[in-house]
C-alpha positions as MATLAB code, in Angstrom:
seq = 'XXXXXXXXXXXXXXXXXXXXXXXXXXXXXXXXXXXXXXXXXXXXXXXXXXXXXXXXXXXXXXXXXXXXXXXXXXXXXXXXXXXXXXXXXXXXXXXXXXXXXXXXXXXXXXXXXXXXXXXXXXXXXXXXXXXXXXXXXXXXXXXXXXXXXXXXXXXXXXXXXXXXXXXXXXXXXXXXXXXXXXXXXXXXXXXXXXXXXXXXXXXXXXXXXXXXXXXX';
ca = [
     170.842   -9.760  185.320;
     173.290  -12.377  186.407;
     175.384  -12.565  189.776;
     178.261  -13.622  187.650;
     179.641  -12.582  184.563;
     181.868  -15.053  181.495;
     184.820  -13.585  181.526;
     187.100  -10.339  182.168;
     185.426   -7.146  181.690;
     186.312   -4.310  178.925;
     188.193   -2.105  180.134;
     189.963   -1.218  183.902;
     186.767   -0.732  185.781;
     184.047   -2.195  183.180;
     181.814   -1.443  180.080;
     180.211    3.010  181.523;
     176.402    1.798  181.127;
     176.536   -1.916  182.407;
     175.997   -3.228  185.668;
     176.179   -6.470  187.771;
     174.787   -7.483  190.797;
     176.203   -7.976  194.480;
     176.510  -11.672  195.301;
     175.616  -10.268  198.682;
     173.024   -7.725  198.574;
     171.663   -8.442  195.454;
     171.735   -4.288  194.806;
     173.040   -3.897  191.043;
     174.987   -0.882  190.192;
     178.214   -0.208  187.761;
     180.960   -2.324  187.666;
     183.492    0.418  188.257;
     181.914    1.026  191.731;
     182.313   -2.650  192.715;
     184.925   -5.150  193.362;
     185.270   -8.195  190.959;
     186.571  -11.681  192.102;
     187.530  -14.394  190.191;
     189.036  -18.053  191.384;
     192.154  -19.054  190.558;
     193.124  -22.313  189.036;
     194.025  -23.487  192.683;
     190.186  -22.590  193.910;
     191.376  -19.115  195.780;
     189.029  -16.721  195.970;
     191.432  -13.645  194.159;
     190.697  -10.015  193.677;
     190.252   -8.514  190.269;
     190.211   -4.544  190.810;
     191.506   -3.959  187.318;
     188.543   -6.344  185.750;
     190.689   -7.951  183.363;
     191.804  -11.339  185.125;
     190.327  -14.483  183.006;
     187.453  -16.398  184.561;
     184.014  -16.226  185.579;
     183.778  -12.674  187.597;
     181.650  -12.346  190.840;
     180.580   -8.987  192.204;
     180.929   -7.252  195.408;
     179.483   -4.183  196.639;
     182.782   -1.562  197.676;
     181.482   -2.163  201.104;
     183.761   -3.971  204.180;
     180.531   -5.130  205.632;
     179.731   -6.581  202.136;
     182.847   -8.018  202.094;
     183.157   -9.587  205.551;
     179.727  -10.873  204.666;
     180.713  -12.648  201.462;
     183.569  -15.044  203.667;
     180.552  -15.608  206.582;
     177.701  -16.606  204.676;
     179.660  -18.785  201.779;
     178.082  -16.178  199.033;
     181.602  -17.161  197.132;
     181.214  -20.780  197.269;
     177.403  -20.275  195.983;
     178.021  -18.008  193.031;
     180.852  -20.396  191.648;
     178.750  -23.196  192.580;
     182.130  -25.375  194.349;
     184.309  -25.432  196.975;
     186.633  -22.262  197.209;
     189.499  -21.061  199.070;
     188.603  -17.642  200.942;
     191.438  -15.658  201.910;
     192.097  -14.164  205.394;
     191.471  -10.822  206.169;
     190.218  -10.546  202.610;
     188.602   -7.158  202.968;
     192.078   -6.049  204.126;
     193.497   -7.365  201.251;
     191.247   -5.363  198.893;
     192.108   -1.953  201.046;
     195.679   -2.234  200.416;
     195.060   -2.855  196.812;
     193.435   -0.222  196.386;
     195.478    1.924  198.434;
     197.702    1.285  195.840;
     195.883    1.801  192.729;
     195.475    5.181  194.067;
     199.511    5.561  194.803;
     199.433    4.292  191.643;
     197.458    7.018  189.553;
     199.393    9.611  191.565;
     202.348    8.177  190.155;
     201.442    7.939  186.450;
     200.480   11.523  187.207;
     203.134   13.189  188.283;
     205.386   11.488  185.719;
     203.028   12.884  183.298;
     203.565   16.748  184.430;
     199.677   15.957  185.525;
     199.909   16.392  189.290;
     202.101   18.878  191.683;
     202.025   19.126  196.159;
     203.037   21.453  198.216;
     200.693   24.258  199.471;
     202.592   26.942  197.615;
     202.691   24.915  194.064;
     198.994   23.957  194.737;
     197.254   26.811  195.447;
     199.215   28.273  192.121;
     197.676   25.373  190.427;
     193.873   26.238  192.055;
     193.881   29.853  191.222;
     195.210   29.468  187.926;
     192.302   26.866  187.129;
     194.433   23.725  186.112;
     193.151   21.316  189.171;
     190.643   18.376  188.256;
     190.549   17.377  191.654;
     192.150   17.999  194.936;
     194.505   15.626  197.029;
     195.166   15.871  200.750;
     196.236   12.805  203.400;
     194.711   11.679  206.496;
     197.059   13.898  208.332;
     196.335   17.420  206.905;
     195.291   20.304  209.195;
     191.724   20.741  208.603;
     192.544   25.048  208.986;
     195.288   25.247  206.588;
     193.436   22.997  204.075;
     190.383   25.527  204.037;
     192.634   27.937  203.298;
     194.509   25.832  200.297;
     190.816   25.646  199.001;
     189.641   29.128  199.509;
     188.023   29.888  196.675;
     187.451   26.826  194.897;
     185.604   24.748  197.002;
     183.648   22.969  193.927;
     186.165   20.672  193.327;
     186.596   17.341  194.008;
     188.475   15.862  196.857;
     189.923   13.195  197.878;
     191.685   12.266  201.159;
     194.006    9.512  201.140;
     196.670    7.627  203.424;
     199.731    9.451  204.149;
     201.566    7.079  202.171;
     200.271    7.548  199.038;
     201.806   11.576  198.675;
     204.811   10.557  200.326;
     205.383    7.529  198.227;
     204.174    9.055  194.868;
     206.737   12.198  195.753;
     208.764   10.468  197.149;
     209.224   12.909  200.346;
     209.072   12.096  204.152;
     206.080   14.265  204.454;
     203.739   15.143  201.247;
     200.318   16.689  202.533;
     198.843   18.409  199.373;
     198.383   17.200  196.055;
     196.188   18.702  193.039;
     195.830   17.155  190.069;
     194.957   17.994  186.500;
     191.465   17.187  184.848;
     191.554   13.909  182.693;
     191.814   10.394  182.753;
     194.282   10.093  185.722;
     192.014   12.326  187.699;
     188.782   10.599  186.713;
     190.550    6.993  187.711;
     191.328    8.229  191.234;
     188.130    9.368  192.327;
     186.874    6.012  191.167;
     189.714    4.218  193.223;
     189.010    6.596  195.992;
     185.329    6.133  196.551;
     186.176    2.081  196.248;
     188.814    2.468  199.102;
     186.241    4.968  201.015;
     183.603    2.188  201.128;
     186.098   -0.978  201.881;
     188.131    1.014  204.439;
     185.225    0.934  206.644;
     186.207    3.817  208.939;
     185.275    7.642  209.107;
     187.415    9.430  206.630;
     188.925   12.890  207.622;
     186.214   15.502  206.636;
     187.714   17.892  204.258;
     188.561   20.862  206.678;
     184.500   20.941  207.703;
     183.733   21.589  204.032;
     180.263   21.139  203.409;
     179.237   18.352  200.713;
     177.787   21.234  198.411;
     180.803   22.427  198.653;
     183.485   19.753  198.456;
     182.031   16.722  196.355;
     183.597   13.701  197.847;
];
């Protein structure tokens, strides 16, 4: 198993069965659970979240520790074997990429019919049985989201920034959001449990819903 791999990977998040290994922690696990990095013509160190830039790839655990670890310890410069330029805050960097992603699967959702928020239009959405997974933002009261979920607490969640409901809505304040099962859906837990690792801070639990309950 190599640290590196020859080229862009097939597919947004990688080949389902493969696997690399961390430059850092040597752990190997599936490339849609990782973060790729390529170096640009210039020697930069750049982010590849969607796998598809050209270049050698090297693999990062979604981890800030990993991350902050990669710029300390020169794991960059060793894997491309030469000199490279290592951006600043780099684990920042990936977090508001990914922040985005997410905004961005909202988006492509709700211009698909695929996604609704708002308590009312939600919990129509849960008791009918059209949700793939549910949305809420860092924000959301804890008690009113247990009642949203009331009844189907086997699905999914994920909690995101504020901004990604209000920007995907395009509202001041957008605290619920459930989506439809599918591809969208699938692609934003991914995104989400990248951004939970590389955020590197305690989440909002999910209105004290157990794990058995709520799979995060």
């Amino acid at each position: 198993m190599s640290d590196t791999d020859n080229g862009p990977v097939r597919g947004a998040l990688g080949r389902r069965g493969s696997e690399r290994r961390c430059i850092v922690t040597r752990e190997q696990k599936p490339p849609e659970g990782m973060i790729r990095f390529v170096v640009s013509p210039d020697n930069r160190v750049v982010p590849d979240l969607a796998g598809k830039l050209p270049g050698r790839g090297m693999w990062l655990s979604a981890s800030r520790d990993v991350l902050d670890s990669a710029r300390t310890r020169q794991a960059f410069a060793r894997a491309a074997k030469a000199q490279v330029i290592v951006p600043d805050g780099l684990a920042d960097l990936v977090e508001a990429a990914l922040v985005q992603r997410m905004l961005d699967a909202v988006s492509l959702a709700r211009r698909a019919g695929q996604t609704v928020c708002g308590f009312q239009k939600c919990r129509e959405w849960l008791t009918s049985g059209r949700v793939g997974v549910v949305i809420r933002s860092e924000s959301a009261s804890p008690d009113e989201f247990s009642r949203l979920v009331s009844g189907r607490r086997s699905l999914p969640v994920v909690t995101v920034p504020d901004r990604v409901l209000e920007s995907a809505f395009s509202r001041d304040r957008a605290v619920y959001a459930v989506m439809a099962p599918g591809a969208l859906a699938q692609r934003l837990i991914a995104e989400h449990e990248r951004f939970s690792g590389v955020a590197g801070r305690p989440l909002p639990d999910p209105a004290g819903v157990s794990k058995e309950q709520a799979e995060l």
